PDB file of C-alpha atoms and ligand atoms in Angstrom:
ATOM      1  CA  MET A   1     104.634 -74.880-261.793  1.00 57.00           C
ATOM      2  CA  CYS A   2     106.970 -77.471-260.421  1.00 61.00           C
ATOM      3  CA  ASN A   3     106.284 -79.027-257.062  1.00 63.00           C
ATOM      4  CA  HIS A   4     107.636 -77.132-254.049  1.00 76.00           C
ATOM      5  CA  LYS A   5     108.608 -80.541-252.641  1.00 92.00           C
ATOM      6  CA  ALA A   6     111.076 -81.104-255.493  1.00 96.00           C
ATOM      7  CA  LEU A   7     114.624 -81.820-254.366  1.00 97.00           C
ATOM      8  CA  CYS A   8     117.894 -81.564-256.216  1.00 97.00           C
ATOM      9  CA  TRP A   9     121.196 -83.404-255.898  1.00 97.00           C
ATOM     10  CA  ILE A  10     123.935 -81.036-256.989  1.00 95.00           C
ATOM     11  CA  ASN A  11     127.625 -80.826-256.022  1.00 83.00           C
ATOM     12  CA  ASN A  12     127.204 -83.894-253.809  1.00 89.00           C
ATOM     13  CA  LYS A  13     124.500 -82.200-251.732  1.00 93.00           C
ATOM     14  CA  ILE A  14     120.725 -82.547-251.586  1.00 96.00           C
ATOM     15  CA  ILE A  15     118.910 -79.207-251.444  1.00 96.00           C
ATOM     16  CA  PRO A  16     115.395 -77.942-252.281  1.00 96.00           C
ATOM     17  CA  ALA A  17     115.221 -77.772-256.090  1.00 96.00           C
ATOM     18  CA  ASN A  18     114.157 -74.116-256.045  1.00 95.00           C
ATOM     19  CA  GLN A  19     117.461 -73.229-254.308  1.00 95.00           C
ATOM     20  CA  ALA A  20     119.696 -75.028-256.803  1.00 96.00           C
ATOM     21  CA  SER A  21     121.611 -73.119-259.460  1.00 96.00           C
ATOM     22  CA  ILE A  22     124.122 -73.761-262.218  1.00 96.00           C
ATOM     23  CA  SER A  23     126.548 -71.428-263.964  1.00 97.00           C
ATOM     24  CA  VAL A  24     125.325 -69.339-266.895  1.00 98.00           C
ATOM     25  CA  PHE A  25     128.500 -70.604-268.615  1.00 98.00           C
ATOM     26  CA  ASP A  26     127.377 -74.211-268.360  1.00 98.00           C
ATOM     27  CA  HIS A  27     127.321 -75.548-271.918  1.00 98.00           C
ATOM     28  CA  GLY A  28     124.225 -77.590-271.144  1.00 98.00           C
ATOM     29  CA  PHE A  29     122.407 -74.306-270.527  1.00 98.00           C
ATOM     30  CA  LEU A  30     124.116 -72.352-273.330  1.00 98.00           C
ATOM     31  CA  TYR A  31     124.090 -74.926-276.120  1.00 98.00           C
ATOM     32  CA  GLY A  32     122.193 -78.020-275.016  1.00 98.00           C
ATOM     33  CA  ASP A  33     125.521 -79.844-274.764  1.00 98.00           C
ATOM     34  CA  GLY A  34     124.674 -82.778-272.533  1.00 98.00           C
ATOM     35  CA  VAL A  35     122.604 -85.901-272.001  1.00 98.00           C
ATOM     36  CA  PHE A  36     119.772 -86.837-269.682  1.00 98.00           C
ATOM     37  CA  GLU A  37     117.449 -89.531-268.416  1.00 98.00           C
ATOM     38  CA  GLY A  38     113.956 -89.570-266.967  1.00 98.00           C
ATOM     39  CA  ILE A  39     113.418 -92.350-264.413  1.00 98.00           C
ATOM     40  CA  ARG A  40     110.291 -93.285-262.476  1.00 98.00           C
ATOM     41  CA  PHE A  41     110.231 -94.758-259.017  1.00 98.00           C
ATOM     42  CA  TYR A  42     107.419 -96.667-257.419  1.00 97.00           C
ATOM     43  CA  HIS A  43     107.263 -97.589-253.721  1.00 97.00           C
ATOM     44  CA  ASN A  44     110.580 -95.734-253.281  1.00 97.00           C
ATOM     45  CA  THR A  45     112.292 -98.045-255.799  1.00 98.00           C
ATOM     46  CA  PRO A  46     113.495 -96.879-259.215  1.00 98.00           C
ATOM     47  CA  PHE A  47     112.095 -98.892-262.126  1.00 98.00           C
ATOM     48  CA  ARG A  48     114.699-100.322-264.531  1.00 98.00           C
ATOM     49  CA  LEU A  49     117.436 -98.069-263.117  1.00 98.00           C
ATOM     50  CA  ASP A  50     120.198-100.166-264.661  1.00 98.00           C
ATOM     51  CA  ALA A  51     118.755 -99.756-268.146  1.00 98.00           C
ATOM     52  CA  HIS A  52     118.461 -95.982-267.654  1.00 98.00           C
ATOM     53  CA  LEU A  53     122.013 -95.644-266.328  1.00 98.00           C
ATOM     54  CA  HIS A  54     123.418 -97.700-269.185  1.00 98.00           C
ATOM     55  CA  ARG A  55     121.492 -95.680-271.771  1.00 98.00           C
ATOM     56  CA  LEU A  56     122.848 -92.509-270.130  1.00 98.00           C
ATOM     57  CA  ALA A  57     126.400 -93.862-270.242  1.00 98.00           C
ATOM     58  CA  ASP A  58     125.953 -94.800-273.922  1.00 98.00           C
ATOM     59  CA  SER A  59     124.550 -91.352-274.744  1.00 98.00           C
ATOM     60  CA  ALA A  60     127.502 -89.716-272.961  1.00 98.00           C
ATOM     61  CA  GLN A  61     129.992 -91.980-274.734  1.00 98.00           C
ATOM     62  CA  ALA A  62     128.370 -91.185-278.093  1.00 97.00           C
ATOM     63  CA  ILE A  63     128.876 -87.442-277.567  1.00 97.00           C
ATOM     64  CA  ALA A  64     132.399 -87.973-276.159  1.00 98.00           C
ATOM     65  CA  LEU A  65     131.388 -86.755-272.716  1.00 98.00           C
ATOM     66  CA  THR A  66     133.312 -88.466-269.927  1.00 96.00           C
ATOM     67  CA  MET A  67     130.949 -89.392-267.133  1.00 95.00           C
ATOM     68  CA  PRO A  68     132.054 -87.503-263.996  1.00 93.00           C
ATOM     69  CA  SER A  69     131.063 -90.329-261.678  1.00 94.00           C
ATOM     70  CA  SER A  70     130.561 -94.064-261.786  1.00 97.00           C
ATOM     71  CA  LEU A  71     127.125 -95.551-262.403  1.00 97.00           C
ATOM     72  CA  SER A  72     127.132 -96.948-258.875  1.00 97.00           C
ATOM     73  CA  ALA A  73     127.777 -93.445-257.441  1.00 97.00           C
ATOM     74  CA  LEU A  74     124.850 -92.119-259.500  1.00 97.00           C
ATOM     75  CA  GLU A  75     122.699 -94.977-258.275  1.00 97.00           C
ATOM     76  CA  LYS A  76     123.613 -94.145-254.673  1.00 97.00           C
ATOM     77  CA  ALA A  77     122.728 -90.479-255.168  1.00 97.00           C
ATOM     78  CA  ILE A  78     119.383 -91.415-256.760  1.00 98.00           C
ATOM     79  CA  VAL A  79     118.516 -93.779-253.913  1.00 97.00           C
ATOM     80  CA  GLN A  80     119.375 -91.082-251.326  1.00 96.00           C
ATOM     81  CA  LEU A  81     117.268 -88.521-253.174  1.00 97.00           C
ATOM     82  CA  ILE A  82     114.267 -90.851-253.368  1.00 97.00           C
ATOM     83  CA  HIS A  83     114.453 -91.504-249.643  1.00 96.00           C
ATOM     84  CA  ARG A  84     114.520 -87.795-248.880  1.00 96.00           C
ATOM     85  CA  PHE A  85     111.514 -87.096-251.145  1.00 96.00           C
ATOM     86  CA  GLU A  86     108.053 -86.735-249.591  1.00 94.00           C
ATOM     87  CA  GLY A  87     106.192 -89.357-251.572  1.00 93.00           C
ATOM     88  CA  GLU A  88     106.787 -92.981-252.461  1.00 95.00           C
ATOM     89  CA  HIS A  89     106.182 -92.588-256.199  1.00 96.00           C
ATOM     90  CA  GLY A  90     107.778 -89.962-258.403  1.00 96.00           C
ATOM     91  CA  TYR A  91     110.067 -89.044-261.235  1.00 97.00           C
ATOM     92  CA  ILE A  92     113.796 -88.404-261.418  1.00 98.00           C
ATOM     93  CA  GLY A  93     115.471 -86.109-263.937  1.00 98.00           C
ATOM     94  CA  LEU A  94     119.173 -86.998-264.277  1.00 98.00           C
ATOM     95  CA  ILE A  95     121.175 -84.513-266.326  1.00 98.00           C
ATOM     96  CA  ILE A  96     124.864 -84.506-267.201  1.00 98.00           C
ATOM     97  CA  THR A  97     126.186 -81.536-269.108  1.00 98.00           C
ATOM     98  CA  ARG A  98     129.567 -80.702-270.631  1.00 98.00           C
ATOM     99  CA  GLY A  99     129.986 -78.303-267.693  1.00 98.00           C
ATOM    100  CA  LYS A 100     131.237 -74.742-267.351  1.00 98.00           C
ATOM    101  CA  GLY A 101     133.236 -73.290-270.234  1.00 98.00           C
ATOM    102  CA  CYS A 102     133.667 -70.112-272.263  1.00 97.00           C
ATOM    103  CA  LEU A 103     131.140 -68.538-274.594  1.00 98.00           C
ATOM    104  CA  GLY A 104     131.225 -70.292-277.961  1.00 97.00           C
ATOM    105  CA  ILE A 105     130.229 -73.866-278.640  1.00 97.00           C
ATOM    106  CA  ASN A 106     133.741 -75.270-278.546  1.00 98.00           C
ATOM    107  CA  PRO A 107     133.761 -77.529-275.490  1.00 97.00           C
ATOM    108  CA  GLN A 108     137.535 -77.605-275.077  1.00 96.00           C
ATOM    109  CA  ASN A 109     137.464 -75.409-271.953  1.00 96.00           C
ATOM    110  CA  CYS A 110     134.730 -77.436-270.308  1.00 97.00           C
ATOM    111  CA  THR A 111     136.814 -79.518-267.956  1.00 96.00           C
ATOM    112  CA  GLN A 112     134.297 -80.639-265.345  1.00 96.00           C
ATOM    113  CA  PRO A 113     130.895 -82.049-266.410  1.00 97.00           C
ATOM    114  CA  THR A 114     127.916 -80.928-264.323  1.00 97.00           C
ATOM    115  CA  THR A 115     125.630 -83.531-262.749  1.00 97.00           C
ATOM    116  CA  VAL A 116     122.172 -82.530-261.586  1.00 98.00           C
ATOM    117  CA  ILE A 117     119.542 -84.933-260.301  1.00 98.00           C
ATOM    118  CA  ILE A 118     116.031 -83.677-259.616  1.00 98.00           C
ATOM    119  CA  VAL A 119     113.245 -85.575-257.894  1.00 97.00           C
ATOM    120  CA  ASP A 120     109.645 -84.478-258.255  1.00 96.00           C
ATOM    121  CA  SER A 121     106.213 -85.851-259.020  1.00 93.00           C
ATOM    122  CA  LEU A 122     105.126 -86.029-262.662  1.00 90.00           C
ATOM    123  CA  ASN A 123     101.689 -86.439-264.113  1.00 87.00           C
ATOM    124  CA  MET A 124     101.732 -86.191-267.900  1.00 84.00           C
ATOM    125  CA  VAL A 125      97.951 -86.434-268.322  1.00 88.00           C
ATOM    126  CA  ASP A 126      95.056 -86.327-265.877  1.00 91.00           C
ATOM    127  CA  SER A 127      93.383 -89.596-264.953  1.00 91.00           C
ATOM    128  CA  ALA A 128      90.178 -88.927-266.967  1.00 93.00           C
ATOM    129  CA  THR A 129      92.210 -88.328-270.161  1.00 91.00           C
ATOM    130  CA  ARG A 130      94.370 -91.352-269.424  1.00 90.00           C
ATOM    131  CA  LYS A 131      91.200 -93.465-269.249  1.00 92.00           C
ATOM    132  CA  ALA A 132      89.401 -91.990-272.260  1.00 95.00           C
ATOM    133  CA  GLY A 133      92.506 -91.840-274.439  1.00 97.00           C
ATOM    134  CA  VAL A 134      94.417 -88.924-275.876  1.00 98.00           C
ATOM    135  CA  HIS A 135      93.765 -87.012-279.079  1.00 98.00           C
ATOM    136  CA  ILE A 136      96.957 -86.654-281.045  1.00 98.00           C
ATOM    137  CA  ILE A 137      98.135 -85.089-284.277  1.00 98.00           C
ATOM    138  CA  THR A 138     101.024 -85.714-286.648  1.00 98.00           C
ATOM    139  CA  ALA A 139     103.337 -82.727-286.398  1.00 98.00           C
ATOM    140  CA  ALA A 140     104.772 -80.829-289.341  1.00 98.00           C
ATOM    141  CA  THR A 141     108.054 -80.537-287.401  1.00 98.00           C
ATOM    142  CA  ARG A 142     110.144 -83.576-288.313  1.00 97.00           C
ATOM    143  CA  LYS A 143     112.646 -85.729-286.509  1.00 96.00           C
ATOM    144  CA  LEU A 144     116.239 -84.893-287.317  1.00 92.00           C
ATOM    145  CA  ALA A 145     117.790 -87.146-289.929  1.00 89.00           C
ATOM    146  CA  LEU A 146     119.487 -90.241-288.585  1.00 85.00           C
ATOM    147  CA  ASP A 147     122.759 -89.185-290.165  1.00 88.00           C
ATOM    148  CA  GLY A 148     122.537 -85.819-288.371  1.00 88.00           C
ATOM    149  CA  LEU A 149     121.919 -86.821-284.772  1.00 89.00           C
ATOM    150  CA  ASP A 150     121.419 -90.452-283.865  1.00 91.00           C
ATOM    151  CA  PRO A 151     118.025 -90.781-282.124  1.00 87.00           C
ATOM    152  CA  ARG A 152     119.513 -93.257-279.673  1.00 92.00           C
ATOM    153  CA  ILE A 153     121.413 -90.382-278.062  1.00 95.00           C
ATOM    154  CA  LYS A 154     119.172 -88.900-275.379  1.00 97.00           C
ATOM    155  CA  SER A 155     120.695 -85.445-275.635  1.00 97.00           C
ATOM    156  CA  LEU A 156     119.577 -82.073-274.317  1.00 97.00           C
ATOM    157  CA  ASN A 157     118.656 -81.082-277.902  1.00 95.00           C
ATOM    158  CA  TYR A 158     114.862 -81.410-277.869  1.00 96.00           C
ATOM    159  CA  LEU A 159     113.923 -78.236-279.732  1.00 96.00           C
ATOM    160  CA  ASN A 160     112.213 -79.980-282.653  1.00 97.00           C
ATOM    161  CA  HIS A 161     110.321 -82.186-280.182  1.00 98.00           C
ATOM    162  CA  ILE A 162     109.281 -79.102-278.223  1.00 98.00           C
ATOM    163  CA  MET A 163     108.086 -77.424-281.439  1.00 98.00           C
ATOM    164  CA  ALA A 164     106.088 -80.545-282.323  1.00 98.00           C
ATOM    165  CA  ARG A 165     104.579 -80.538-278.835  1.00 98.00           C
ATOM    166  CA  MET A 166     103.671 -76.854-279.296  1.00 98.00           C
ATOM    167  CA  GLU A 167     101.910 -77.770-282.537  1.00 98.00           C
ATOM    168  CA  ALA A 168      99.819 -80.220-280.508  1.00 98.00           C
ATOM    169  CA  ASN A 169      99.084 -77.523-277.915  1.00 98.00           C
ATOM    170  CA  HIS A 170      98.054 -75.042-280.619  1.00 98.00           C
ATOM    171  CA  ALA A 171      95.786 -77.652-282.218  1.00 98.00           C
ATOM    172  CA  GLY A 172      94.146 -78.428-278.851  1.00 98.00           C
ATOM    173  CA  ALA A 173      95.600 -81.958-278.981  1.00 98.00           C
ATOM    174  CA  ASP A 174      97.309 -83.886-276.198  1.00 97.00           C
ATOM    175  CA  GLU A 175     100.437 -85.056-278.025  1.00 98.00           C
ATOM    176  CA  ALA A 176     102.046 -85.164-281.467  1.00 98.00           C
ATOM    177  CA  LEU A 177     103.566 -87.939-283.523  1.00 98.00           C
ATOM    178  CA  MET A 178     106.760 -87.010-285.322  1.00 98.00           C
ATOM    179  CA  LEU A 179     107.650 -88.191-288.809  1.00 98.00           C
ATOM    180  CA  ASN A 180     111.118 -88.839-290.145  1.00 97.00           C
ATOM    181  CA  ALA A 181     112.418 -87.422-293.417  1.00 94.00           C
ATOM    182  CA  HIS A 182     110.750 -90.303-295.325  1.00 95.00           C
ATOM    183  CA  GLY A 183     107.313 -89.586-293.874  1.00 97.00           C
ATOM    184  CA  HIS A 184     107.387 -92.608-291.591  1.00 98.00           C
ATOM    185  CA  ILE A 185     106.268 -92.226-288.015  1.00 98.00           C
ATOM    186  CA  ALA A 186     109.199 -92.283-285.606  1.00 98.00           C
ATOM    187  CA  GLU A 187     107.700 -91.633-282.179  1.00 98.00           C
ATOM    188  CA  GLY A 188     105.843 -89.118-280.037  1.00 98.00           C
ATOM    189  CA  THR A 189     107.584 -86.018-278.711  1.00 98.00           C
ATOM    190  CA  ALA A 190     108.616 -87.800-275.487  1.00 97.00           C
ATOM    191  CA  ASP A 191     107.200 -91.276-275.929  1.00 98.00           C
ATOM    192  CA  ASN A 192     107.218 -94.263-278.260  1.00 98.00           C
ATOM    193  CA  VAL A 193     104.236 -95.320-280.329  1.00 98.00           C
ATOM    194  CA  PHE A 194     102.627 -98.719-280.872  1.00 98.00           C
ATOM    195  CA  ILE A 195      99.766 -99.701-283.154  1.00 98.00           C
ATOM    196  CA  GLU A 196      97.667-102.849-283.105  1.00 98.00           C
ATOM    197  CA  LYS A 197      96.757-104.404-286.442  1.00 97.00           C
ATOM    198  CA  ASN A 198      95.198-107.844-286.976  1.00 96.00           C
ATOM    199  CA  GLY A 199      96.191-108.797-283.434  1.00 96.00           C
ATOM    200  CA  ILE A 200      99.852-107.888-284.042  1.00 98.00           C
ATOM    201  CA  LEU A 201     101.642-105.193-282.077  1.00 98.00           C
ATOM    202  CA  ILE A 202     103.734-102.946-284.316  1.00 98.00           C
ATOM    203  CA  THR A 203     106.230-100.243-283.352  1.00 98.00           C
ATOM    204  CA  PRO A 204     108.683 -98.305-285.538  1.00 98.00           C
ATOM    205  CA  PRO A 205     112.318 -99.474-285.429  1.00 96.00           C
ATOM    206  CA  THR A 206     114.950 -97.160-283.941  1.00 94.00           C
ATOM    207  CA  SER A 207     116.338 -96.857-287.486  1.00 94.00           C
ATOM    208  CA  ASP A 208     113.146 -94.884-288.279  1.00 96.00           C
ATOM    209  CA  GLY A 209     114.097 -92.358-285.602  1.00 95.00           C
ATOM    210  CA  ALA A 210     112.609 -93.788-282.413  1.00 96.00           C
ATOM    211  CA  LEU A 211     114.444 -93.615-279.118  1.00 95.00           C
ATOM    212  CA  ALA A 212     115.177 -97.111-277.796  1.00 95.00           C
ATOM    213  CA  GLY A 213     112.599 -96.542-275.063  1.00 97.00           C
ATOM    214  CA  ILE A 214     112.895 -98.530-271.869  1.00 98.00           C
ATOM    215  CA  THR A 215     109.105 -98.708-271.517  1.00 98.00           C
ATOM    216  CA  ARG A 216     108.943 -99.721-275.207  1.00 98.00           C
ATOM    217  CA  ALA A 217     111.340-102.620-274.527  1.00 98.00           C
ATOM    218  CA  THR A 218     109.383-103.601-271.399  1.00 98.00           C
ATOM    219  CA  ILE A 219     106.109-103.681-273.327  1.00 98.00           C
ATOM    220  CA  MET A 220     107.636-105.628-276.226  1.00 98.00           C
ATOM    221  CA  ASP A 221     108.919-108.258-273.755  1.00 98.00           C
ATOM    222  CA  LEU A 222     105.667-108.469-271.813  1.00 98.00           C
ATOM    223  CA  ALA A 223     103.636-108.759-275.030  1.00 98.00           C
ATOM    224  CA  GLN A 224     105.866-111.553-276.347  1.00 98.00           C
ATOM    225  CA  GLN A 225     105.647-113.415-273.043  1.00 98.00           C
ATOM    226  CA  ALA A 226     101.847-113.128-273.266  1.00 98.00           C
ATOM    227  CA  GLY A 227     101.926-114.719-276.736  1.00 98.00           C
ATOM    228  CA  ILE A 228     101.272-111.477-278.633  1.00 98.00           C
ATOM    229  CA  LYS A 229     103.233-111.175-281.879  1.00 98.00           C
ATOM    230  CA  VAL A 230     105.402-108.051-281.832  1.00 98.00           C
ATOM    231  CA  CYS A 231     106.914-106.516-284.917  1.00 98.00           C
ATOM    232  CA  GLU A 232     109.314-103.587-285.416  1.00 98.00           C
ATOM    233  CA  GLN A 233     108.199-102.170-288.729  1.00 98.00           C
ATOM    234  CA  SER A 234     107.984 -98.796-290.488  1.00 98.00           C
ATOM    235  CA  ILE A 235     104.576 -97.214-290.216  1.00 98.00           C
ATOM    236  CA  ALA A 236     103.041 -94.358-292.170  1.00 98.00           C
ATOM    237  CA  PRO A 237     100.211 -92.096-290.920  1.00 98.00           C
ATOM    238  CA  TYR A 238      97.850 -94.316-292.992  1.00 98.00           C
ATOM    239  CA  ASP A 239      98.788 -97.308-290.823  1.00 98.00           C
ATOM    240  CA  VAL A 240      97.893 -95.415-287.664  1.00 98.00           C
ATOM    241  CA  TYR A 241      94.624 -94.070-289.108  1.00 98.00           C
ATOM    242  CA  THR A 242      93.529 -97.587-290.071  1.00 98.00           C
ATOM    243  CA  ALA A 243      94.906 -99.396-286.989  1.00 98.00           C
ATOM    244  CA  HIS A 244      92.607-101.201-284.592  1.00 98.00           C
ATOM    245  CA  ALA A 245      94.229 -99.293-281.739  1.00 98.00           C
ATOM    246  CA  CYS A 246      97.236 -97.153-280.882  1.00 98.00           C
ATOM    247  CA  PHE A 247      99.012 -96.294-277.648  1.00 98.00           C
ATOM    248  CA  LEU A 248     102.002 -94.376-276.369  1.00 98.00           C
ATOM    249  CA  THR A 249     104.685 -95.582-273.961  1.00 98.00           C
ATOM    250  CA  GLY A 250     107.312 -93.775-271.942  1.00 98.00           C
ATOM    251  CA  THR A 251     108.731 -93.398-268.485  1.00 97.00           C
ATOM    252  CA  GLY A 252     106.750 -90.199-268.022  1.00 95.00           C
ATOM    253  CA  ALA A 253     103.756 -91.300-270.083  1.00 95.00           C
ATOM    254  CA  GLU A 254     103.694 -94.896-268.815  1.00 96.00           C
ATOM    255  CA  LEU A 255     100.973 -96.364-271.106  1.00 97.00           C
ATOM    256  CA  ILE A 256      98.450 -94.003-272.659  1.00 98.00           C
ATOM    257  CA  PRO A 257      95.760 -95.160-275.113  1.00 98.00           C
ATOM    258  CA  VAL A 258      95.123 -93.012-278.183  1.00 98.00           C
ATOM    259  CA  ALA A 259      91.520 -92.080-279.012  1.00 98.00           C
ATOM    260  CA  SER A 260      92.099 -90.216-282.268  1.00 98.00           C
ATOM    261  CA  VAL A 261      94.864 -89.253-284.680  1.00 98.00           C
ATOM    262  CA  ASP A 262      94.500 -86.186-286.919  1.00 98.00           C
ATOM    263  CA  GLY A 263      90.739 -86.288-286.304  1.00 98.00           C
ATOM    264  CA  ARG A 264      90.385 -89.999-287.226  1.00 98.00           C
ATOM    265  CA  LYS A 265      88.740 -91.834-284.342  1.00 98.00           C
ATOM    266  CA  LEU A 266      90.431 -95.180-283.807  1.00 98.00           C
ATOM    267  CA  GLN A 267      88.405 -98.405-283.703  1.00 96.00           C
ATOM    268  CA  ALA A 268      89.194 -99.327-280.091  1.00 97.00           C
ATOM    269  CA  CYS A 269      90.288 -97.120-277.218  1.00 97.00           C
ATOM    270  CA  PRO A 270      91.408 -98.664-274.992  1.00 97.00           C
ATOM    271  CA  SER A 271      91.560-102.007-276.781  1.00 97.00           C
ATOM    272  CA  ALA A 272      91.460-105.405-275.053  1.00 98.00           C
ATOM    273  CA  MET A 273      95.176-105.784-275.855  1.00 98.00           C
ATOM    274  CA  PHE A 274      95.878-102.431-274.210  1.00 98.00           C
ATOM    275  CA  HIS A 275      94.120-103.582-271.034  1.00 97.00           C
ATOM    276  CA  THR A 276      96.163-106.811-271.048  1.00 98.00           C
ATOM    277  CA  LEU A 277      99.448-104.945-271.489  1.00 98.00           C
ATOM    278  CA  GLN A 278      98.518-102.304-268.948  1.00 97.00           C
ATOM    279  CA  ASP A 279      97.784-105.027-266.360  1.00 98.00           C
ATOM    280  CA  LEU A 280     101.042-106.822-267.164  1.00 98.00           C
ATOM    281  CA  PHE A 281     102.973-103.559-266.922  1.00 98.00           C
ATOM    282  CA  LEU A 282     101.499-102.760-263.493  1.00 97.00           C
ATOM    283  CA  GLN A 283     102.260-106.312-262.332  1.00 98.00           C
ATOM    284  CA  GLN A 284     105.836-105.934-263.546  1.00 98.00           C
ATOM    285  CA  ILE A 285     106.221-102.691-261.596  1.00 98.00           C
ATOM    286  CA  GLN A 286     104.854-104.397-258.491  1.00 97.00           C
ATOM    287  CA  LYS A 287     107.254-107.284-259.025  1.00 97.00           C
ATOM    288  CA  GLU A 288     110.346-105.141-259.520  1.00 97.00           C
ATOM    289  CA  CYS A 289     109.562-102.282-257.146  1.00 97.00           C
ATOM    290  CA  THR A 290     108.213-103.987-254.065  1.00 92.00           C
ATOM    291  CA  SER A 291     110.229-106.395-252.039  1.00 69.00           C
TER     292      SER A 291
HETATM  293  N1  PMP B 301     111.089 -91.003-277.175  1.00 58.54           N
HETATM  294  C1  PMP B 301     111.579 -89.857-276.679  1.00 58.54           C
HETATM  295  C2  PMP B 301     112.016 -88.804-277.633  1.00 58.54           C
HETATM  296  C3  PMP B 301     111.675 -89.660-275.293  1.00 58.54           C
HETATM  297  O1  PMP B 301     112.181 -88.514-274.812  1.00 58.54           O
HETATM  298  C4  PMP B 301     111.238 -90.674-274.430  1.00 58.54           C
HETATM  299  C5  PMP B 301     111.314 -90.474-272.931  1.00 58.54           C
HETATM  300  N2  PMP B 301     112.538 -90.875-272.423  1.00 58.54           N
HETATM  301  C6  PMP B 301     110.734 -91.870-274.983  1.00 58.54           C
HETATM  302  C7  PMP B 301     110.680 -91.995-276.360  1.00 58.54           C
HETATM  303  C8  PMP B 301     110.314 -93.011-274.103  1.00 58.54           C
HETATM  304  O2  PMP B 301     111.444 -93.664-273.589  1.00 58.54           O
HETATM  305  P1  PMP B 301     111.445 -94.351-272.153  1.00 58.54           P
HETATM  306  O3  PMP B 301     110.387 -95.389-272.171  1.00 58.54           O
HETATM  307  O4  PMP B 301     112.802 -94.906-272.010  1.00 58.54           O
HETATM  308  O5  PMP B 301     111.152 -93.269-271.169  1.00 58.54           O
END
C-alpha cells in the first residue's frame, strides 16, 4: 500500500494523494500515452533534478507531446511538494500525459496535457537484502526492439518490464534482467546493470536497449574520477555469470549489489569496488543535497 502521507500536485494544487483523481478519458490512463520521471530527494533537496527534467523534456519531445509548463515551473512545484512532505528524504513521481481525449488512441482531441506530481517514500528492497545482495534472473520477456520504441524515451509503456518483474516474483527472485532481441542484456526492469570484470566496470550501451540512467551516468563519472576504467559494451548472460561482481543502479534502486544470477552465485557480493562506488555515491549525494 502506498504511504498515507503521500501528497500530489495536480491542477496547480497540492492535495493528499489519496484524494487526487484524473479523468477516465485521460490517454495516459487509457493507452499509456505519456512520459514520466522518478526523482529522489535527500535532505529536502532533489538529486540531479536538472538531468531528470531535461530527460523528461526530451522524452516528451520524442513523442511529440508539448510540455504544458516550463521546466522552471515544474521545478517550483517539486520544491513546494517536497517542503510540504513529512520527511526529508523521499521519491517524486512526475507524470505528463497526453491529457483528456476521446476513446480511441488517436490523440488529436487531447488538447491539454495532464501533469501529476506525487511525493512519497520509496524503499525498493529492505536493508538486509540490500546488504546481502539480490538474487536476480534473466527474464524471458524481452526489451522492445530499438526500431520499435527508443529505450531513451521514458514513456508510460512499461508492460514488458512489468511482465519481466512478474517473472522474477514468480521465480522468488528480487529482480530480472531483460535481454534485447539479440540476446544481449539491456538493463533491469527499472534499473541499469553493471558488471565488474578484471577490475573494469562494464555496462551495456543505450544502443543495446538501456535507458540512459541518471544514476548510471553518476556512477560512470564517479568511477572514472576514482581511476576505475569504465566501458560501455554489450554483455551476454555468460558475461554476468562469469563476472567478478554485478550491481544495479537507479533512482529508486540507488545501488544494489547482486548475489546471484539465474542460480549462479557471483564471486563477490558486495565487491570492494562496489563499496568504493557506494561510498562515493553517498558522498556525492551529501555534496549536492546539503548546503
Ligand atoms: N532503466 C529503466 C527501464 C528505468 O525505468 C530506470 C528508472 N528510471 C532506470 C533504468 C534507472 O534510471 P535512473 O538512474 O535515471 O533512475
